[in-house]
Each structure stands twice: as structure tokens, then as C-alpha cells.
Amino acid sequence: MKAAPFEYIRPKSVAEASVALGRRGATTAAIAGGQSLIPMLSLRVALIDLLVDISRLDDLKAVTATPDSTWIGSLTTHSQIEDGKTPDVFGGLMRRVAGQISYRAVRNHGTIGGSIALADPAADWPCCLIALDATVRVVGRSGVTVPRIADFIHDSYATTLTTGDIIMGFDIPAPKVPLRWGFAKVARKSGAFAHSIAIVTALGKDGPATVVLGAAGPRPRQMVATATQLAVAGATEEQLRAAIATDLDANFEGLDAYQKRMHTANILRAARDMRAQ
Amino acid sequence: MTAITVALNGVKVVDDVEPRQSLADFLRDRCGLTATHLGCEHGACGACTVVVDGLATRSCLTLAAMADGRAVSTLEGLRDDPLMTLLRRHFHESHALQCGFCTPGMLITARDILQRHTRPDDKTVRHELSGQICRCTGYANIVKAIVAAGQDLPQASAAPPDA
Amino acid sequence: MLRKEDARHLLGHGMFIADVRMPGVQDVAFVRSDMAHAQVGRVIKPVGGGAQVFTLPDLGTLHILEAGPELAAHRHSPYPALSDGRVRYVGQPIAACIAPSRAQAEDLADHVEVDLEALPAVVDCVAAMKPGSPRLFDSWPDNAFITSSVFEGDPALAQAPIRIRRQLRMNRQATVSLECRGLLAYWDYRNDELVVYLSTQGGHVVRIGLARALGLPENKVRVIAPDVGGGFGGKNRIMPEDIAVAAIAMKVGHPVRWIEDRREHLLASVHARDHFYDLTICASREGVLLGVEGEVYIDAGAYSLWPTGSFMEASMASRNLTGPYRIRHLNLQTYTVATNKAPMGPYRGVARPGACFAIERLVDEVARELGREPFDLRRQNIVTAAELPYRTAAGMRLDTGDYVAALDIARDMINLPAIRARQAKPEPDGRAIGVGFAFYTEQSGHGQVEWVKRKSRVVPGYESANARMMPDGSLIIHVGTQNHGQGHETTLSQIAAHELTLDPSQISIRYGDTATTPFGFGTFASRSIVFAGGAVARSCRMLIEKIRRIGAHLLQANVADTYIEAGAVHSPSGSVSFVEIAYAANVRQEHLPAGMDPLLDVTATYEPSETGGVFAYGTHAVVVAVEPDTGVVEILDYAVSEDCGTMINPMIVDGQVQGGIAQGIGTALYEEIPYDEIGQPLATTFGDYMVPCAPEIPTVRLHHLVHPAQATEYGVKGLGEGGAIAPPAAIANAISDAFRGIGASFNETPLTPRRVSEAIERARRIKSADKSPAP
């Protein structure tokens, strides 16, 4: 289980990295933490000519906060977020999500940018950043784009990234009132890829809710009917279940009875956790 | 080939490596440090865990080229480390190893746990050990050893992190 | 006593197969079949790399090892080291590539082109036995390695008022030693012999097979096992890679090695379990269990592995299907079926996890049918202490113990009434709580009678030990068995120390080199403490006899008046230390009695007085919480009462039980290698193959009953496998208990969240259909 040969460079700047990634006639890949890419290389399911190591580009490491938003550089690792080394204006949601990703040694190197770039349907950050309505700043040969994560990830392992593009980081709007949240996951075992990821948030006591479900289809989706129902004071579990059923049918194809039941239970658990806050 | 310089167990090592070579293979095959074991080569078993710049790291998920300029510690380099010495005693006394194949990765991870948690309880240790596979012991004695080692540390704080 | 093995591993000085450094070694990578069943056409070697790529004809003359029991009815499945024109499972080796590094060898393997012409794949062992199924071996009339019947007792017992039929499945899994397999082979020109470093559970038996396959005399083959990073059965068969790499080493004249990677391990190493049962249990209305009837299918994969093959699964499963109960009727048809999957081999517990799962689930089903507490039904039917030794309907002689006490202790440890009280109220988190019991017996230390009965090709009826006292009085004991983590260096030195009145630190236990150790069979079948422990005791006693004679001579006393204590021979006239005696025996023969041969060097073999085996046993009791809609199971409590006779090292015993249970929980809830309909394996990395970690495995509460065996030294019983036998049964019973109100049954492992939730849903639908008024 050893990788096929490839060339390796470690550019000094984002611009240099962008040029390298765009090398004509070559299959290139950027490596940040490498925690997903290296196994794919070792298993020879990913075959590349050139590996561009962006892991030391300081421009991708910035973490800042303003009253309006938090900026998290793409090279920020899961463990930095888990350990509270990034601003936390989301009531601890990001810390919780980070702490449940894979295993600690993997979290020490895996990055939020790498996770979004890979767009694994069972990954946590796409769900979380969609729930927080984040945007991603992409620098490439055609300039800078700032899509919302929900638009940026358009399919399983598919984003709008094109050759030479580099993710700089994420802009996450600061909630105006304290955020309440629930996060629930179904996995075969601790640290394993999830079969269901549910994130439920609400602004303040009675504010609007957001519900995102991941690992249920090619990409995470907002559960709009469920969110609406959640914001209704005194909504019963039966009403919530009906809304979830509507959302599952609207957003995901081909779910069987077990998957529907499992996702429903998982969303309800996240909602319970959120309401308990 | 890529030129790298690594502070390996406190000694400067300069070498040329194939870009595809993992840090694990570099440590084992180039440097002869075989305490670092390979149990899966895809990051799921933890047997190859080493310390890179103070962080517990899967050496199978890191390229040797990416370790250029870093400080790398393997179990061999922690022979006289006080925290590791304490952990070794508790692993021995608690019967926390059987075949010994997972042990180096377990010890490195245990040390990392005690550097981040003050007197961790059973539940914390179990959560932190997720991703470290032991096929022999059923984990109970590993958890016990780490909890006991934590109890032996001064109450004020977790063990000091690496400089 | 703490373990002698620990120090080297704690310092990272263990020497596992991949740690062995050998100048000039080259690595091997295999080209493997990516189809389940195919004719192999051309194998095109890469331009310029031809000399580094080996196909079967390139390996020279090799001999096929006929594997499986020596029964005419058992069909031969010739298993070549590399493909002979046909491949029968995904992962079967077709060619071997050598290069200075494994990465380069894999590069080469990537450039070998193989033409495969697909044949229909056989992937379900029941369908494989239907007429018209595609066949693996053209010369066989069907796909059965062997079919057999077990018919015992009184068929009238089957005419019982309660007859419950269930289908149960224990799916296929891997053995997953954390260290994968591997070997390093070279021709030693000085000794003119083949040296094979191999991660194995039994080098001596491997040598027999390797020598035969390679056509070498056995005195030209030396097998060395370095530290073995777990085996659990998976390193106890000759595998095609072993023969291929050894053959290449003889061709190329420099060392070659192959280190199995995890994908290869999951794809093509020993697979295990994969039993399907279609059984009917018969009982009276009073709850007396009367008989078990039905069919047992073993999905044995594509080939029999040398030496024993996989018939052991069917024979052991069927003979264990009465469990510990007074069930006097058994009528079973067994099918050991060839399928296009990796070959099956032994794995901790061999067959008994499946049999225990089947019978213990059926007992719970009877209890449910009768409205009885499952624990009480078990207690009613289990063999009592007064009935032991007890011969079961299938002819197993359960020897010593108190099974009822084991049940009662487990019930009290888990606090059954408290669980029942808790179940009366709904859980605040909406989960359901269940408690389950399973009783197991573990045949261990079985010798000649049992293995001859099984028609085994090798009869592991003894173990051996060579005890040698050095001139300074220190002792080296070479044993024929092999350690793969169980602490033999510690336990066996404790036994020697006890016999010789020495401190264990004065004793070295050595194993794992056919050049230095006496012949032995290795470690498997929970046999090491019984056999190797007995052999060590016996060799030490023989040594003592000579030491006393020399001591008596030096003391000018009668031997009968001497005794040994604290490393010295004592007599009324004084004492003489072993050090002086050993010095005399080795280098100062003039001090020996006239006519006595020098040296303190004794080789002994040992076989227990009863060779049908001694039975460890125990009760597992488990409490689970289950979330019905997700199907996620959490183990809340796990208690075990067990009896493995006398314990030489209780700390190691506890470690074996806890570790075995972790593997059993893996079988019960997590581990599976599913195959799709064309025979592609769907779990080839740890991303898909779930090995439980610390959050998944509880600390088990343990109680030991100690009823020594009568047939063994010190009254020991083997216990390595017991922990792995009962968890699937206990956990499935606990989950079933949680949903007893709706009559849900959980009869297929691993009990994944999906399987659990779907079984609940099926039961809910049936129950609500029952309630609805008839149309």
C-alpha cells in the first residue's frame, strides 16, 4: 500500500501555488493536512503527477474576528478549532463539530479547507458551514470568488473549484444574538464516517432556525420545512416528523425506509439538544 | 528526490527522500527506527503515531517531505522522557499490552492525552483513544494505565507540552 | 506476576517481521485477481521488468499440499502458490513482483497486464448447493467440500409440542491481527538451507508444509518466528504467499520479503465465521429442551488451507449445538461449501461463536414462546455439577465445574431484578434496555483422541520442552509452541520456577526457531497452557531428578533423603546449590556419580491423561441500550463468571478474557466483509471494516470460579478463546430482550444499526398487522 511516484513542490506563495497547480498536462493536487489525500495516494485510487504542498502558506492560516464575522483560514486544523484556538461566537458549535471528526492525531493535521475542498458527502464541515451560512474565498487564475458553501459544493466530491484554485478561508457571519444549536451524528463506531449528520441552529430564544442534514445524499442539504416547523412555538414531534419527511423527499433521492427513519431520529435528537440549550 | 532536514529525536538528520515516501517508511527504512509500526497505512489504527512539532501525528498520513524542518519524536527518542517513563510503568503494572504491536502508538497517544488533560477520567481517555486499535487487550487495561498515570501527575495541570 | 515480555515492547524494541533487517533484501508485491471467478489468459510482464516478475511456471516445480481432513468424502481443492490458469476469489495471487522497495514492487505490479475471462461467481453458500449453481471445481459434482450428518439420540424427542424454527447467520469477517502477515526468506549458503522468517503461530508445522511444497528435505528448511503481533488463528495455515516468496528466494539467491498490507489482509488473508443455520429446537411445554434439528452451512471460500482445511467449522459447530444443556437429540445436516471468496481459516473460538449464537438465541426463543424468563429456562436445562462429567449428545465429555453456579453468579453480577425493574419504566432518552445471557463451553487442551476423531492430517497430541541448565545454574527452556501475545515467557517461566524452586527471573523461555526448539505444534485451540505448560513442568521434573541425584552424591546422602528448596538440594547432612551441581554436570564431570552422563539437558513431551479435552466455561451477561430508529446499540454493562480451572497467572487470564470479549463484540456488532452479487468484497480498508476501539468496548466485570481439571498439570484449562465465543449470543439476546414486547428477533451478526432497526421495524409491522381486525 505505497503511493505511486509523483513530484513534490512546496511553493512560497499562493500565486506560486496557483501556477503550480495549473501546470499544463499534469494531474496536480494540493496538499494541506493530507489526512484524506495521502490514504488515497497510498491506495493508488488517486494518481497524480505533481503534489503541491500548500501547508506552510501563512496567508491561509489567518484567523480573525470582527463584530460582523469570523474569518477562518483554510489551513486551520480541526484540533485548533476543537481546542478553542479560533474565535467562538457560535456557542461552541464549531468546537463540538471539530472534536468529533475522525481521531485526534488526524485532527491535528486535517484542515477545514481540505475538508471543504474534498466535499466528502459524509464530512462534518460542509454541514456545519452551510448551517452557519459561511462563504468560501477562492483565489484562482480568474481572480477571487466568494460563493456560499451551499453553492460551492454542488455534488458528491464535487465543488466549483477549477484548476489552479486555492481556498483562502471562510467568512462566517456572526450571529446577532446567541446561537443555540444541536449536533447529532450516526456512525458505525467512534471516528468512523457518518451515516447521518444533523445540525440544527436557532438564533436566540425564538429566532429563525436552520437545519442541515449531511451524509444522506451527494451533499448536505438545508431542511427548510423542518426549520420552519422548528421555529413554531409549541410544535409537536408529530408535526416535526411530517416536516422532516417532506424535506427528505424534497432533498434526497432514493432513501430507503431505514435511512428515512434513521435520519429522522438523528434530526430529532439534534433538535432536542438545541431546544435544551 | 527531495532534500529534507529533520530534527529526529533531537538529532539533525539530512537526507534525500522520494516525494512519495511516508514519514513512517522514512523512519523505519531509512533511519532504522522500527518502534513505529505500520498496522494499516491509512490512518485508522494508530500504530504509527509519532510526535511532529509537539503534535501526535500519523506517520503513515504524513510524507517525509512534509516533515522537512520539523521536530519528530518516536518512541525511541522518548526513552528518558519522564512522562513516558511513568506511562511505561503503568502499562507494565496494568498489563496494558499483549502482543506489543500497538504499544508504541498507544504510548505516544497516551502521552499526548496526559499533556492535554489533567487527570483524565475513564470516559475522556476512551474518547481520546478512539482511532488507536488494540486487537489483544480489549482496551480496559490501557485505559486503566493512562488514568492511573494521570493520577500520579501533579494535580495543578496536565503534563507540560513539548517545548 | 508481571510480564517478562513487556520491557522490550515498551521501549520499542520488539522485533516483528517487518522489523527484521537483512542486507540486500528485496520486497515482493503481488498481482492479484480483481475478479471473483475467472480464467486467466495471458499475463504480460512489463518490458524490461520480466526478470522481476514471477508467474507460477517461473517458480519451478512446486507440490500442491492436499488440505483438509483425511476423509474420502472431503474433496481436494488444489491451491497453487500463484494462479494456475484459474482464479477463484478476488485477491488470489496471480504474479509476484520483486524490487528494492515495496513501492517499486507495486509500481511493477501495476504494469503487469492480466487477461481475465469472467466466469459466473458463486457467492451464497446456500444457493451454491442448489442444482444448476455454477461450480468452482469442474471435477466436483457440486460445490461442497464435504457434506456430513450428525444424528444422535432419540428421534422421538423431536415430536415435541414446542418446535421453533429459526434461521441464523453469522457473517464473514477477517481475523485482523494488528500486525499483518509477512515473511522474509533467503538461502543460507553457509548452512545450505532455506531460512524463512515468518509471522506464524507454529513454525514447526509450517516447516513440514513448506518443505513438501518446495520439495526440500525438512533439515534444509529453518523457520524463525520473530515477535508475532497477534494471530488469533489467522497465522496458523500455509498460505500461497508463503510458498511463492520462499520459492522466489530460492530462485534469486538474495533475501526477499513480503509484508502483507491491510488491504491484502482484508482481501485475501484468512477469513472466518460465515455460518448459516436453519434450525428447529424442540422442547416440552414445561420448558425441557429436547432436541435440535436442521441444517448448518459453512461458507468456506475457494480453497482448503493446509493442513486442516475448514471442515472443522461444520464439525465443531454441529457438535457444540447442544451447548451445555441436557439436549439428547441432535439431527443435523452440514454443508461445507466452496464459494468464490477468500479461503476460510481458524479464528479465535473456531465455529463455537456461531454454535453458541445459534443455540443460545434458540433457548431465548423457547423462553419467549413459553412466557418464561430466559435465565430460568437456561438454569432448568443446564447440566448440573452433580452430573459432571457429562457426555453430551454429540459425544463431548464436559469434565469439571459448576455450570449452575456460573449462571447464578453472572445473574447476580448483572443484577437481573434491577434490570427488570428498570425496564418497567420507559427510558428518558427513548432507548430500550435489554439484558442477555449466554453460556459457553470451551474445549481446550484436546489431544490425540480428539484430533484423530477429526481425521486431522497432523495430530497435535503433545507439546515439547527442552530444559537446559547452564554451568552457572541459570536455565533456558526451549518450547515448541509459539507466543503471539499471550505471555508464554512469563507463564511458562512461572511454572518452571515453581518446579525448580527458582525465581522466574533466572529462567529464559525461548521459542520460535525450528533450529533451536524441539518439535511442537504451536499455539491454537487454547492449548498452550495445558500442553506447553505440562511439557515445561515435566521437563523440569526430569531435570530435578538428575539434580537431586547429583546433589545427593555431592552431599554423600541418599537421594530419598534429599529435597529441593530455594535453588538447592538439601539433605540432613547439608545443602548444595544448583549452581554447584550445574557446574559439575556441565564442566566438572569428575564430581558426578560414577557412570552418570554429564549435562543437565532434558527434552520432554506432554499430553494430558484425558485427550478429549478439558472444558473451560462461563456465563456472559450483558445490558444494552438500543435506539430503535437508528438501530445504534450501546453496551451499558458486561459481566462474566468463568472457570478455566487453576490460573497460573490471573492477570494474564483476565487480559485474555477481556481481549477475547472485545473480539467477540467485534463479531457481534461491528466486523463484516460483505460481498456483492458478483463476488466483490465490500470492506477492504478500515474505512469500511469496523474494528472496535476503546469507546466501543466496555471494561468487563469478571468473576472466576476455580474447579481444576483432573486431566492436566495443576488442573489448568485453556482459556484463550472463551472470551470471543459468547458475546454475539449474549448481545443478540440482550437486544432481543429489549424488544421482547413486540417479538423482535436478532439473528444475524454483526448487528449493525441497519440490521437492528430493520428487525425492530419488521416486528412492529407484524404486531400491528396482528392487531388490526381481520378483513
Tab-separated table of N, CA and C in Angstrom, chain C residues 305-376:
chain	number	residue	atom	x	y	z
C	305	LEU	N	-7.288	-24.679	3.301
C	305	LEU	CA	-5.946	-24.256	3.696
C	305	LEU	C	-5.246	-25.381	4.455
C	306	TRP	N	-3.985	-25.598	4.103
C	306	TRP	CA	-3.215	-26.670	4.746
C	306	TRP	C	-2.829	-26.267	6.154
C	307	PRO	N	-2.841	-27.140	7.144
C	307	PRO	CA	-3.182	-28.540	6.944
C	307	PRO	C	-4.663	-28.894	7.106
C	308	THR	N	-5.401	-28.143	7.917
C	308	THR	CA	-6.642	-28.708	8.434
C	308	THR	C	-7.864	-28.444	7.573
C	309	GLY	N	-7.777	-27.416	6.709
C	309	GLY	CA	-8.969	-27.096	5.927
C	309	GLY	C	-10.053	-26.505	6.805
C	310	SER	N	-11.264	-26.430	6.280
C	310	SER	CA	-12.313	-25.743	7.022
C	310	SER	C	-13.424	-26.652	7.506
C	311	PHE	N	-13.241	-27.985	7.380
C	311	PHE	CA	-14.324	-28.861	7.832
C	311	PHE	C	-14.509	-28.776	9.344
C	312	MET	N	-13.427	-28.385	10.034
C	312	MET	CA	-13.524	-28.166	11.467
C	312	MET	C	-14.709	-27.291	11.848
C	313	GLU	N	-15.009	-26.311	10.997
C	313	GLU	CA	-16.111	-25.395	11.311
C	313	GLU	C	-17.421	-26.164	11.434
C	314	ALA	N	-17.723	-26.964	10.420
C	314	ALA	CA	-19.000	-27.682	10.431
C	314	ALA	C	-19.023	-28.719	11.551
C	315	SER	N	-17.921	-29.424	11.709
C	315	SER	CA	-17.944	-30.499	12.697
C	315	SER	C	-17.994	-29.923	14.105
C	316	MET	N	-17.253	-28.858	14.351
C	316	MET	CA	-17.289	-28.282	15.693
C	316	MET	C	-18.600	-27.557	15.954
C	317	ALA	N	-19.111	-26.866	14.929
C	317	ALA	CA	-20.381	-26.161	15.121
C	317	ALA	C	-21.473	-27.155	15.480
C	318	SER	N	-21.549	-28.262	14.727
C	318	SER	CA	-22.651	-29.189	14.971
C	318	SER	C	-22.470	-29.902	16.311
C	319	ARG	N	-21.228	-30.228	16.658
C	319	ARG	CA	-21.033	-30.939	17.928
C	319	ARG	C	-21.228	-30.022	19.140
C	320	ASN	N	-21.193	-28.721	18.912
C	320	ASN	CA	-21.406	-27.796	20.037
C	320	ASN	C	-22.836	-27.269	20.112
C	321	LEU	N	-23.692	-27.761	19.212
C	321	LEU	CA	-25.034	-27.169	19.128
C	321	LEU	C	-25.960	-27.565	20.279
C	322	THR	N	-25.559	-28.502	21.099
C	322	THR	CA	-26.387	-28.756	22.293
C	322	THR	C	-25.998	-27.824	23.430
C	323	GLY	N	-24.907	-27.061	23.227
C	323	GLY	CA	-24.459	-26.184	24.295
C	323	GLY	C	-24.196	-26.983	25.563
C	324	PRO	N	-24.438	-26.375	26.703
C	324	PRO	CA	-24.211	-27.056	27.981
C	324	PRO	C	-25.493	-27.728	28.488
C	325	TYR	N	-26.435	-27.968	27.588
C	325	TYR	CA	-27.765	-28.394	28.028
C	325	TYR	C	-27.969	-29.897	27.866
C	326	ARG	N	-28.929	-30.384	28.606
C	326	ARG	CA	-29.271	-31.819	28.523
C	326	ARG	C	-30.167	-32.043	27.310
C	327	ILE	N	-29.678	-31.698	26.158
C	327	ILE	CA	-30.437	-31.899	24.919
C	327	ILE	C	-29.987	-33.245	24.363
C	328	ARG	N	-30.900	-34.205	24.289
C	328	ARG	CA	-30.465	-35.566	23.967
C	328	ARG	C	-30.722	-35.964	22.525
C	329	HIS	N	-31.215	-35.052	21.736
C	329	HIS	CA	-31.453	-35.409	20.330
C	329	HIS	C	-30.829	-34.353	19.419
C	330	LEU	N	-30.084	-34.841	18.436
C	330	LEU	CA	-29.406	-33.947	17.513
C	330	LEU	C	-29.532	-34.562	16.131
C	331	ASN	N	-30.075	-33.820	15.187
C	331	ASN	CA	-30.197	-34.337	13.819
C	331	ASN	C	-29.848	-33.210	12.867
C	332	LEU	N	-28.610	-33.227	12.399
C	332	LEU	CA	-28.101	-32.100	11.624
C	332	LEU	C	-27.493	-32.564	10.320
C	333	GLN	N	-27.719	-31.768	9.326
C	333	GLN	CA	-27.046	-31.962	8.047
C	333	GLN	C	-26.099	-30.779	7.888
C	334	THR	N	-24.834	-31.038	7.607
C	334	THR	CA	-23.907	-29.912	7.447
C	334	THR	C	-23.346	-29.871	6.041
C	335	TYR	N	-23.118	-28.659	5.581
C	335	TYR	CA	-22.560	-28.432	4.243
C	335	TYR	C	-21.377	-27.473	4.375
C	336	THR	N	-20.220	-27.937	3.995
C	336	THR	CA	-19.049	-27.061	3.954
C	336	THR	C	-18.838	-26.700	2.489
C	337	VAL	N	-19.128	-25.442	2.156
C	337	VAL	CA	-19.372	-25.089	0.757
C	337	VAL	C	-18.257	-24.209	0.200
C	338	ALA	N	-17.837	-24.547	-1.006
C	338	ALA	CA	-16.863	-23.716	-1.713
C	338	ALA	C	-17.587	-22.563	-2.404
C	339	THR	N	-17.079	-21.357	-2.181
C	339	THR	CA	-17.628	-20.168	-2.832
C	339	THR	C	-16.471	-19.338	-3.359
C	340	ASN	N	-16.792	-18.358	-4.195
C	340	ASN	CA	-15.736	-17.502	-4.762
C	340	ASN	C	-15.386	-16.367	-3.804
C	341	LYS	N	-14.890	-16.767	-2.658
C	341	LYS	CA	-14.442	-15.819	-1.636
C	341	LYS	C	-13.115	-16.329	-1.093
C	342	ALA	N	-12.443	-15.467	-0.339
C	342	ALA	CA	-11.163	-15.871	0.217
C	342	ALA	C	-11.347	-17.097	1.110
C	343	PRO	N	-10.348	-17.982	1.118
C	343	PRO	CA	-10.486	-19.208	1.908
C	343	PRO	C	-10.663	-18.939	3.397
C	344	MET	N	-11.463	-19.782	4.006
C	344	MET	CA	-11.724	-19.654	5.437
C	344	MET	C	-10.667	-20.389	6.239
C	345	GLY	N	-10.323	-19.822	7.353
C	345	GLY	CA	-9.403	-20.486	8.267
C	345	GLY	C	-9.869	-20.311	9.691
C	346	PRO	N	-9.046	-20.745	10.624
C	346	PRO	CA	-9.466	-20.661	12.030
C	346	PRO	C	-9.407	-19.228	12.538
C	347	TYR	N	-10.257	-18.907	13.457
C	347	TYR	CA	-10.215	-17.629	14.155
C	347	TYR	C	-10.762	-17.853	15.558
C	348	ARG	N	-10.069	-17.283	16.510
C	348	ARG	CA	-10.407	-17.366	17.936
C	348	ARG	C	-11.853	-17.802	18.194
C	349	GLY	N	-11.980	-18.985	18.731
C	349	GLY	CA	-13.309	-19.525	19.010
C	349	GLY	C	-13.728	-20.604	18.035
C	350	VAL	N	-13.155	-20.603	16.849
C	350	VAL	CA	-13.462	-21.555	15.768
C	350	VAL	C	-14.831	-22.213	15.886
C	351	ALA	N	-15.752	-21.814	15.098
C	351	ALA	CA	-17.079	-22.445	14.968
C	351	ALA	C	-17.975	-22.209	16.190
C	352	ARG	N	-17.379	-22.158	17.378
C	352	ARG	CA	-18.216	-22.087	18.577
C	352	ARG	C	-18.942	-20.751	18.733
C	353	PRO	N	-18.364	-19.623	18.282
C	353	PRO	CA	-19.182	-18.403	18.348
C	353	PRO	C	-20.490	-18.558	17.573
C	354	GLY	N	-20.418	-19.231	16.418
C	354	GLY	CA	-21.632	-19.466	15.634
C	354	GLY	C	-22.576	-20.415	16.336
C	355	ALA	N	-22.034	-21.528	16.832
C	355	ALA	CA	-22.880	-22.522	17.502
C	355	ALA	C	-23.505	-21.943	18.766
C	356	CYS	N	-22.700	-21.200	19.523
C	356	CYS	CA	-23.204	-20.594	20.763
C	356	CYS	C	-24.297	-19.573	20.431
C	357	PHE	N	-24.054	-18.791	19.390
C	357	PHE	CA	-25.042	-17.814	18.927
C	357	PHE	C	-26.349	-18.538	18.588
C	358	ALA	N	-26.234	-19.635	17.859
C	358	ALA	CA	-27.442	-20.350	17.416
C	358	ALA	C	-28.193	-20.950	18.604
C	359	ILE	N	-27.518	-21.702	19.430
C	359	ILE	CA	-28.255	-22.398	20.499
C	359	ILE	C	-28.743	-21.412	21.555
C	360	GLU	N	-27.938	-20.426	21.874
C	360	GLU	CA	-28.348	-19.507	22.933
C	360	GLU	C	-29.482	-18.586	22.474
C	361	ARG	N	-29.494	-18.244	21.195
C	361	ARG	CA	-30.637	-17.491	20.674
C	361	ARG	C	-31.896	-18.370	20.707
C	362	LEU	N	-31.730	-19.643	20.331
C	362	LEU	CA	-32.897	-20.534	20.302
C	362	LEU	C	-33.460	-20.747	21.700
C	363	VAL	N	-32.596	-20.843	22.686
C	363	VAL	CA	-33.079	-21.005	24.065
C	363	VAL	C	-33.938	-19.800	24.446
C	364	ASP	N	-33.469	-18.607	24.079
C	364	ASP	CA	-34.269	-17.418	24.383
C	364	ASP	C	-35.602	-17.431	23.637
C	365	GLU	N	-35.588	-17.963	22.423
C	365	GLU	CA	-36.833	-18.011	21.652
C	365	GLU	C	-37.833	-18.979	22.298
C	366	VAL	N	-37.326	-20.082	22.822
C	366	VAL	CA	-38.211	-21.017	23.524
C	366	VAL	C	-38.807	-20.338	24.761
C	367	ALA	N	-37.930	-19.642	25.489
C	367	ALA	CA	-38.407	-18.957	26.697
C	367	ALA	C	-39.509	-17.962	26.347
C	368	ARG	N	-39.306	-17.228	25.282
C	368	ARG	CA	-40.306	-16.237	24.870
C	368	ARG	C	-41.620	-16.922	24.516
C	369	GLU	N	-41.503	-18.041	23.764
C	369	GLU	CA	-42.696	-18.795	23.363
C	369	GLU	C	-43.485	-19.270	24.597
C	370	LEU	N	-42.727	-19.666	25.623
C	370	LEU	CA	-43.374	-20.198	26.827
C	370	LEU	C	-43.686	-19.118	27.855
C	371	GLY	N	-43.304	-17.885	27.554
C	371	GLY	CA	-43.521	-16.815	28.509
C	371	GLY	C	-42.649	-16.945	29.750
C	372	ARG	N	-41.482	-17.514	29.578
C	372	ARG	CA	-40.592	-17.735	30.718
C	372	ARG	C	-39.442	-16.731	30.709
C	373	GLU	N	-38.861	-16.519	31.878
C	373	GLU	CA	-37.625	-15.750	31.983
C	373	GLU	C	-36.503	-16.583	31.341
C	374	PRO	N	-35.829	-16.049	30.315
C	374	PRO	CA	-34.800	-16.858	29.641
C	374	PRO	C	-33.750	-17.414	30.605
C	375	PHE	N	-33.394	-16.616	31.588
C	375	PHE	CA	-32.388	-17.086	32.534
C	375	PHE	C	-32.859	-18.369	33.224
C	376	ASP	N	-34.136	-18.396	33.604
C	376	ASP	CA	-34.660	-19.553	34.332
C	376	ASP	C	-34.693	-20.799	33.447
